[in-house]
Short mmCIF file of C-alpha atoms and ligand atoms in Angstrom, two decimals:
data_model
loop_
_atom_site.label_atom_id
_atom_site.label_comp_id
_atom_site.label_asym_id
_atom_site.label_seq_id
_atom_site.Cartn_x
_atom_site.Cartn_y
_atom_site.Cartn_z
CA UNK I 1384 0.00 0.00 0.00
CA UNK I 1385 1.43 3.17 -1.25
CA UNK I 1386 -1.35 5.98 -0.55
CA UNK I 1387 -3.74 5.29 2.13
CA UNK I 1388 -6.39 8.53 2.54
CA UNK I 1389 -8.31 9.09 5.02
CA UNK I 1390 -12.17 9.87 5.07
CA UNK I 1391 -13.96 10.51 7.82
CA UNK I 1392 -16.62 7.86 8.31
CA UNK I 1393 -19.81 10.73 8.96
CA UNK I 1394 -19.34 11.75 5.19
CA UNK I 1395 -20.70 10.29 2.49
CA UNK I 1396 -19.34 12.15 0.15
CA UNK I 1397 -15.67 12.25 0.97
CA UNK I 1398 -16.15 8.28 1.24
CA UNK I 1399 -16.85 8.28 -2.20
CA UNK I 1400 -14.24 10.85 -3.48
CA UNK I 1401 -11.71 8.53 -1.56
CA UNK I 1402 -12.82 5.63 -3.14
CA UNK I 1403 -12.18 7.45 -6.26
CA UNK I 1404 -8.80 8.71 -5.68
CA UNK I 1405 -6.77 6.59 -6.87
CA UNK I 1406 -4.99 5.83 -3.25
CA UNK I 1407 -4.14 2.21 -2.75
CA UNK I 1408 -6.50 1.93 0.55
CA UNK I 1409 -9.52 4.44 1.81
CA UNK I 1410 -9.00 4.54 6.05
CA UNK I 1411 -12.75 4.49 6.71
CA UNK I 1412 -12.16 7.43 10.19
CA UNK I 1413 -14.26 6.31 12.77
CA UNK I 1414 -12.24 8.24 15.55
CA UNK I 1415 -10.44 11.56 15.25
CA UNK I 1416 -12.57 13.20 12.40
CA UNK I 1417 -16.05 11.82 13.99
CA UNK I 1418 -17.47 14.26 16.93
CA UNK I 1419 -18.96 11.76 19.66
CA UNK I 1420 -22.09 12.46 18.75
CA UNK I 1421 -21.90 11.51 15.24
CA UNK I 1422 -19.64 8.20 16.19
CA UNK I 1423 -23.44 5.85 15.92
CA UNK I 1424 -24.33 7.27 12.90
CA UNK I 1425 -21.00 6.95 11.47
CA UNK I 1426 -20.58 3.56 11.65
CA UNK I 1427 -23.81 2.55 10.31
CA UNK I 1428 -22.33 5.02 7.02
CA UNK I 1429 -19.36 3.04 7.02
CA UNK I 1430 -20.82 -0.28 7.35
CA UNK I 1431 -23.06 0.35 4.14
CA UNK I 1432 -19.96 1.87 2.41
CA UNK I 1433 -18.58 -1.40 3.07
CA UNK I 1434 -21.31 -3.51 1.93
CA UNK I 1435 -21.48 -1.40 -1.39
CA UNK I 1436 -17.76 -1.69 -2.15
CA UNK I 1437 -16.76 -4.85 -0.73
CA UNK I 1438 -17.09 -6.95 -4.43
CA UNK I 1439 -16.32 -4.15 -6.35
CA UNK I 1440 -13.37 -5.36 -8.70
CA UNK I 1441 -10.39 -3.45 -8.80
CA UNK I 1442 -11.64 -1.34 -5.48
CA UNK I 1443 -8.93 0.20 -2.97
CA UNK I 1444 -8.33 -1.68 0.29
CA UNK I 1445 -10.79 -0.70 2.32
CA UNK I 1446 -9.75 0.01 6.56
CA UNK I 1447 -11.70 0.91 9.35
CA UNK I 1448 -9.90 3.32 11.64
CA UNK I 1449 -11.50 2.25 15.62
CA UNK I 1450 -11.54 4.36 18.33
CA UNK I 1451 -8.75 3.49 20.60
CA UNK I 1452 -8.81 0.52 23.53
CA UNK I 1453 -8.85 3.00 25.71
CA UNK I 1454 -11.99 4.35 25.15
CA UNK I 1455 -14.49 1.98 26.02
CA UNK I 1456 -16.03 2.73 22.13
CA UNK I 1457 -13.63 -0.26 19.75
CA UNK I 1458 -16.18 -3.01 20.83
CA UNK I 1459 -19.39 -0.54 19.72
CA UNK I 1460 -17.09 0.20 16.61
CA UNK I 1461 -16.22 -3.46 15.92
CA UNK I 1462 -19.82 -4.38 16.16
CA UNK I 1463 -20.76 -1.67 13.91
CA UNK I 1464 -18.56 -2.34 10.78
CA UNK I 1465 -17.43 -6.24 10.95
CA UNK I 1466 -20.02 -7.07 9.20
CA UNK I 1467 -19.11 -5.15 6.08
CA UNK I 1468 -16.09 -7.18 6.12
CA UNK I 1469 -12.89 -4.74 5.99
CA UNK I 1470 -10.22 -5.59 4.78
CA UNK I 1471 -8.34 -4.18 7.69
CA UNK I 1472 -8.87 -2.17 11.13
CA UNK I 1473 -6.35 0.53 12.12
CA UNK I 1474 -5.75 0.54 15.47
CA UNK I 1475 -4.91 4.41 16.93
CA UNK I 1476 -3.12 4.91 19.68
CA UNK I 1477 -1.28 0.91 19.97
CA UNK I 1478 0.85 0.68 22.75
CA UNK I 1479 2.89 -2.53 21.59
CA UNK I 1480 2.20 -6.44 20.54
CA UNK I 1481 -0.32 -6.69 23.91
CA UNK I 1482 -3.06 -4.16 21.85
CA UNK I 1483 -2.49 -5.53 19.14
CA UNK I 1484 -3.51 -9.03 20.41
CA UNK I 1485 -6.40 -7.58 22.16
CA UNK I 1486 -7.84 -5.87 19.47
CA UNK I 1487 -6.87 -9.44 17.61
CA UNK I 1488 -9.19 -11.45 19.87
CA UNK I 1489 -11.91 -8.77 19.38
CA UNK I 1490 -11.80 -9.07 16.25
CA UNK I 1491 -11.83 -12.74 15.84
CA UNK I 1492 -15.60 -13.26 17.96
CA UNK I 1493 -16.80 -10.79 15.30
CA UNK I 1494 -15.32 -13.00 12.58
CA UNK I 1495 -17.24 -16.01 13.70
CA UNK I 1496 -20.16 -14.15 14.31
CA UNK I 1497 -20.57 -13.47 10.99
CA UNK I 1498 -18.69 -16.23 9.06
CA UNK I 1499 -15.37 -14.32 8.11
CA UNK I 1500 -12.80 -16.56 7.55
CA UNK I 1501 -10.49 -17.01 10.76
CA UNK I 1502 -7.41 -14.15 10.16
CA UNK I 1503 -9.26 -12.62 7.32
CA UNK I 1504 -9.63 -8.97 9.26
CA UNK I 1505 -5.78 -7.50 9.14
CA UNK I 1506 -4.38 -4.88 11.52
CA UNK I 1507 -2.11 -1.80 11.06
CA UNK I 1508 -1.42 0.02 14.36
CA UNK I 1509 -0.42 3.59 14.62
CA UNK I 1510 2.16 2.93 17.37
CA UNK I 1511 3.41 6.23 18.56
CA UNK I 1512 0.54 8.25 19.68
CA UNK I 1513 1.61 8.10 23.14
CA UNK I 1514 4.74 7.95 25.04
CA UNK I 1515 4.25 4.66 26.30
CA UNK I 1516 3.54 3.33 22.74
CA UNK I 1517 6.90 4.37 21.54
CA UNK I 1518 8.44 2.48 24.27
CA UNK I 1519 6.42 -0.62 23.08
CA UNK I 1520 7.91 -0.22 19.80
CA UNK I 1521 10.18 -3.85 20.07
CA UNK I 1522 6.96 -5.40 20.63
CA UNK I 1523 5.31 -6.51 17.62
CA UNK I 1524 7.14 -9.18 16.56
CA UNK I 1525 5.04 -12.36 16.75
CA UNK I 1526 2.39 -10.76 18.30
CA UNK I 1527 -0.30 -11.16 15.62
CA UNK I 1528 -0.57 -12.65 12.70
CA UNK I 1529 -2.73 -9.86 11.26
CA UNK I 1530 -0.58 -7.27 11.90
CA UNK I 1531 0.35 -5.86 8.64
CA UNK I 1532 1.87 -3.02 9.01
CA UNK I 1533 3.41 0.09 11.51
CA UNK I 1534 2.60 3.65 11.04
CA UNK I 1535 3.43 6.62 13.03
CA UNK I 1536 1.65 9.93 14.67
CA UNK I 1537 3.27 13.06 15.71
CA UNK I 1538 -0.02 15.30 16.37
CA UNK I 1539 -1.20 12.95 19.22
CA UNK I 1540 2.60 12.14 20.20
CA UNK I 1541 2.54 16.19 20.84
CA UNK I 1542 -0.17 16.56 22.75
CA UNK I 1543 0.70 13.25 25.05
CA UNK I 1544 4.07 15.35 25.46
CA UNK I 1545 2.34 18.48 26.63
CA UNK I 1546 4.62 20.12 23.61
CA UNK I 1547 4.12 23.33 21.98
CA UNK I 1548 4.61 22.33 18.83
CA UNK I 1549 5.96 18.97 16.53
CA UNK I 1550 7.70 20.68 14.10
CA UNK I 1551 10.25 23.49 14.04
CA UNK I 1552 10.29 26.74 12.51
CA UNK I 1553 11.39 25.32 8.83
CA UNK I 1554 9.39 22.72 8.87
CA UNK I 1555 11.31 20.02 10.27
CA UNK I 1556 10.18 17.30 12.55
CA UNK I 1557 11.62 18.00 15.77
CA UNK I 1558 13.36 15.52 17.83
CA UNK I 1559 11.15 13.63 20.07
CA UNK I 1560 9.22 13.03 16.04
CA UNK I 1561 11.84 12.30 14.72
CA UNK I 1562 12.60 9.86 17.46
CA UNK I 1563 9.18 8.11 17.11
CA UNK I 1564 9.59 7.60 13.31
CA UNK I 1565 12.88 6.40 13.23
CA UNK I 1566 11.73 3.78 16.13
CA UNK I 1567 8.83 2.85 13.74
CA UNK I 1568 11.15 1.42 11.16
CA UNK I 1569 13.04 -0.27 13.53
CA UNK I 1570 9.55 -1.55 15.07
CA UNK I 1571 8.36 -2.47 11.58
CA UNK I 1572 11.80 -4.19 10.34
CA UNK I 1573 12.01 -5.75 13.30
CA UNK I 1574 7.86 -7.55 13.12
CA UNK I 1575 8.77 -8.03 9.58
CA UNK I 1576 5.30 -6.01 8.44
CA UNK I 1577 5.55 -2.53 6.26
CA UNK I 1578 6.24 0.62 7.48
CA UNK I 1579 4.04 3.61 5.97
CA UNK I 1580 4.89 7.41 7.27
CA UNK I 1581 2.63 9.76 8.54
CA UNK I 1582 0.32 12.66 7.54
CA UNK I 1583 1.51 15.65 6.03
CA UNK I 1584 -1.17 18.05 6.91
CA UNK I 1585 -0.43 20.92 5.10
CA UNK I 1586 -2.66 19.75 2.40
CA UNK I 1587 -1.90 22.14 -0.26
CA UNK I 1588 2.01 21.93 0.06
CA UNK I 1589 2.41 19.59 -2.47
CA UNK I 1590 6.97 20.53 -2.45
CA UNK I 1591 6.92 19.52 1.35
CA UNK I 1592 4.70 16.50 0.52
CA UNK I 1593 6.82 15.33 -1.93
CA UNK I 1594 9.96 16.15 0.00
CA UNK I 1595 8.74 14.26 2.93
CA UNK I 1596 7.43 11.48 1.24
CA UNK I 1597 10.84 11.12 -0.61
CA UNK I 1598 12.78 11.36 2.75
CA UNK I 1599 10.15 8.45 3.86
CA UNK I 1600 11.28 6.04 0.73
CA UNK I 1601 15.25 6.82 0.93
CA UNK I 1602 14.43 5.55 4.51
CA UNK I 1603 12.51 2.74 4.08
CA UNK I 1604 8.87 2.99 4.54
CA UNK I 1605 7.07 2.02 1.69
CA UNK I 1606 3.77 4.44 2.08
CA UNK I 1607 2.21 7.21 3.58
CA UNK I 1608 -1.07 8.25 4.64
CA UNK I 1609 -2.69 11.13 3.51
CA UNK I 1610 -5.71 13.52 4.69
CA UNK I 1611 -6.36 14.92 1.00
CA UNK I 1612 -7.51 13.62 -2.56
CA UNK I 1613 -4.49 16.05 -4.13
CA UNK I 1614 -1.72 14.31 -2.03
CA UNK I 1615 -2.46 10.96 -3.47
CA UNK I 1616 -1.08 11.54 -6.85
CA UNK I 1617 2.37 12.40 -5.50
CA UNK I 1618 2.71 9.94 -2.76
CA UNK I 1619 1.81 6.98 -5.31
CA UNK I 1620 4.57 8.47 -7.81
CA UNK I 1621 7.31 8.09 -5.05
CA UNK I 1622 6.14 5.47 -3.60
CA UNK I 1623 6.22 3.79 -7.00
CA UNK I 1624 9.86 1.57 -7.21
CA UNK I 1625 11.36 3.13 -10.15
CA UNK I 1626 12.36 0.84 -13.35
CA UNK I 1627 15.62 1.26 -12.93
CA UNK I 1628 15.29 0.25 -9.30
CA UNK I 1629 13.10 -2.77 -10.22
CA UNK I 1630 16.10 -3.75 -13.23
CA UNK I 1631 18.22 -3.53 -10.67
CA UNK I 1632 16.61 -5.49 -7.84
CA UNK I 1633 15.93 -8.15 -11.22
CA UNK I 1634 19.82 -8.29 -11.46
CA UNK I 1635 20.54 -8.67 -8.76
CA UNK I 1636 18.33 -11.38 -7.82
CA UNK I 1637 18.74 -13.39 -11.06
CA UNK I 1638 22.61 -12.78 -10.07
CA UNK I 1639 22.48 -14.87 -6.91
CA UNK I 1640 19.84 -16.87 -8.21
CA UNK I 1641 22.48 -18.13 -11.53
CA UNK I 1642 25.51 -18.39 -8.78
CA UNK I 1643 23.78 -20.05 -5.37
CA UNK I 1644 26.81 -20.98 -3.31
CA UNK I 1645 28.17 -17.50 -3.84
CA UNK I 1646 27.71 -15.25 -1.08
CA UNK I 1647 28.99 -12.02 -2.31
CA UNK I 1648 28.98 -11.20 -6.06
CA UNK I 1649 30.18 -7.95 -8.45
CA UNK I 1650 27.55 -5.97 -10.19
CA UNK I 1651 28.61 -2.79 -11.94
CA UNK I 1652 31.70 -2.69 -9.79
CA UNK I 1653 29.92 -2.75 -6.50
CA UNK I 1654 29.83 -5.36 -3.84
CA UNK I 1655 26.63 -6.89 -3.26
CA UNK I 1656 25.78 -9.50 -0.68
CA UNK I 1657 22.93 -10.85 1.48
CA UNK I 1658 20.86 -7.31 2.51
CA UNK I 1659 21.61 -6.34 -1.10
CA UNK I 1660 19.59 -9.63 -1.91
CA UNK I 1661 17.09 -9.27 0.79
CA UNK I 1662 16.25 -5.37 -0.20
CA UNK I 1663 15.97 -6.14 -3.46
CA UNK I 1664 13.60 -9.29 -3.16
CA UNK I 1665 11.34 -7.14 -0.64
CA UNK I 1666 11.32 -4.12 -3.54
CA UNK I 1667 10.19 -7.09 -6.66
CA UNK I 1668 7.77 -8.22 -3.71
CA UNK I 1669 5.69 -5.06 -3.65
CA UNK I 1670 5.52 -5.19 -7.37
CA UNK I 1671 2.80 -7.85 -6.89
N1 COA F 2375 -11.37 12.27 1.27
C1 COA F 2375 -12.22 12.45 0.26
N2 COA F 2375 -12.54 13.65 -0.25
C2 COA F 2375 -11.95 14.71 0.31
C3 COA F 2375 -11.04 14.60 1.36
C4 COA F 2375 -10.76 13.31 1.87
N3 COA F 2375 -9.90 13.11 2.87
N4 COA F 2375 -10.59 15.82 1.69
C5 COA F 2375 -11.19 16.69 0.86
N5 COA F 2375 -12.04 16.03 0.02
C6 COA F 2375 -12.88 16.60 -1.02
C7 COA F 2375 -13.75 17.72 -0.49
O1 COA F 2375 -14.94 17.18 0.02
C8 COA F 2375 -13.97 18.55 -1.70
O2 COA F 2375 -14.96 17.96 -2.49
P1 COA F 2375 -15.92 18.86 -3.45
O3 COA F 2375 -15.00 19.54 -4.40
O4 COA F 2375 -16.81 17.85 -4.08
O5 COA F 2375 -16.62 19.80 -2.52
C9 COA F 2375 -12.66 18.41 -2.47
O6 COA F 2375 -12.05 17.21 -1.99
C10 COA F 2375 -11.71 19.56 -2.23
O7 COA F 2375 -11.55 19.75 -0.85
P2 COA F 2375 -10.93 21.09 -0.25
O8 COA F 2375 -11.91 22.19 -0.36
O9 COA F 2375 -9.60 21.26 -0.87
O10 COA F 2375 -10.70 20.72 1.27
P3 COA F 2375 -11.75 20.88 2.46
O11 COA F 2375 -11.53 22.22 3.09
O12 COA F 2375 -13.12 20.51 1.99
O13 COA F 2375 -11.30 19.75 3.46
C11 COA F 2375 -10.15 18.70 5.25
C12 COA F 2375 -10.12 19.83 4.21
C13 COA F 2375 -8.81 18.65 5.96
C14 COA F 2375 -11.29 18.93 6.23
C15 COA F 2375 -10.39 17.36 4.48
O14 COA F 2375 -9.32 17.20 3.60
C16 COA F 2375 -10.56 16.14 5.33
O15 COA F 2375 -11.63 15.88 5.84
N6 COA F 2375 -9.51 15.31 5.44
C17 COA F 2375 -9.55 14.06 6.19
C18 COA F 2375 -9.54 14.35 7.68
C19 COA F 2375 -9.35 13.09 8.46
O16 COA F 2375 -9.92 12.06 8.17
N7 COA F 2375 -8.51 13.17 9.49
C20 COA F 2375 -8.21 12.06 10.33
C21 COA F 2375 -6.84 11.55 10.09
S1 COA F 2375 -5.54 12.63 10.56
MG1 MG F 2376 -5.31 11.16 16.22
#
């Protein structure tokens, strides 16, 4: 998943500009972007949006983002949109394999209840909203075998912090953000499930989208969400593996794959070995 755009789940018509935008998955917003009030009416939205979009060939991945454990609303939310069969639920404010887990088990009653296969539900956490998620950050690993993917949050993160502000005056994370992304890689790398960047909220930046989002691939997430139809565009053009990056990861793997007790090999006068191999297999993996 390249582009994944929010919409929030109260608004019909954002759904279905979403679902439109060419982004890879549509985060279905059942928390942030939903007033309390509106939460009852806006999963009974989503859970039709669902049902409507479900079979559709050639559809964007479709995620439903819960409120958080901690709120005493994920079990009303679960019940609300299972049904419809997501293809994921994003889990806001994670703190570590032991949510993960929890909201797994949740999930898997509502799977039987309405005769999902077992597993079928994945899970991406956002696992830096809080300080005590970033310290859970080694935790993933084996934890769930729906968890898909890591992503990170700095606008919670700040207010958890009791911080001014995320980002300095040019624009730049600063470091307690740039702390909690760099830990998501490791966190992600280290569960073996994809790491996909954060918002950029400045919605009609589209130089400090791409910027960002290029500073995201060079190290090593392979997405980002987005809050806007106009950011999808760019973040699925960088997100893209370019063809000379896919002719090399070919040649590289066709390399070891022609020479299998080597375990170091010469290609265009560099020295490539086993990460070389294992980069370039997980870059001709996303191709598919
Ligand atoms: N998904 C689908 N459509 C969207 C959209 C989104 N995330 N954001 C904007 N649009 C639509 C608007 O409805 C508008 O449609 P229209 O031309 O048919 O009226 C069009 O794109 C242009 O929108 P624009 O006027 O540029 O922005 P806005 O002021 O209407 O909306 C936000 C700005 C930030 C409120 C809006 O982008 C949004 O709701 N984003 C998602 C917020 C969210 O889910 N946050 C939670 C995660 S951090
Ligand atoms: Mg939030």
């Amino acid at each position: 998943m390249r582009s994944l755009l929010f919409a929030p789940a109260d608004n019909e018509k954002k759904l279905e500009k979403a679902l439109a935008s060419g982004a890879d998955a549509v985060i279905i917003d059942l928390e942030d972007s939903v007033a309390l009030a509106a939460k009852p009416a806006a999963r009974a939205i989503a859970r039709a949006f669902l049902a409507d979009n479900a079979s559709r060939a050639g559809r964007p991945r479709l995620i439903v983002r819960v409120n958080a454990l901690a709120t005493g609303l994920t079990d009303a939310d679960l019940d609300g949109v299972l049904a419809g069969a997501p293809d994921a639920v994003m889990l806001p404010k994670a703190e570590g394999g032991m949510s993960v887990q929890h909201l797994g088990a949740k999930i898997a009653v509502r799977e039987a209840e309405h005769d999902l296969a077992d597993g079928a539900v994945k899970i991406v956490a956002i696992a830096t909203e809080t300080a005590r998620g970033v310290f859970q950050l080694g935790t993933y690993g084996g934890a769930s075998h729906r968890l898909i993917a890591l992503t990170w949050g700095g606008e919670d993160l700040s207010a958890d912090l009791g911080a001014e502000a995320n980002r300095l005056t040019d624009g730049s994370y600063a470091d307690p953000y740039r702390l909690a992304r760099a830990l998501t890689l490791m966190g992600a790398a280290s569960a073996e499930v994809d790491a996909i960047d954060s918002v950029y909220t400045a919605f009609r930046d589209a130089d400090g989208l791409k910027a960002e989002c290029e500073a995201a691939r060079r190290d090593g997430f392979v997405g980002k969400m987005a809050i806007h139809p106009a950011q999808i565009e760019i973040i699925n053009a960088a997100f893209t593996p370019s063809a000379e990056a896919v002719q090399r990861a070919r040649a590289i793997k066709a390399a070891f794959d022609a020479n299998p007790d080597l375990g170091v090999i010469g290609i265009d006068g560099e020295m490539i070995d086993l990460p070389h191999l294992k980069r370039a297999e997980r870059l001709l993996a996303r191709l598919r």
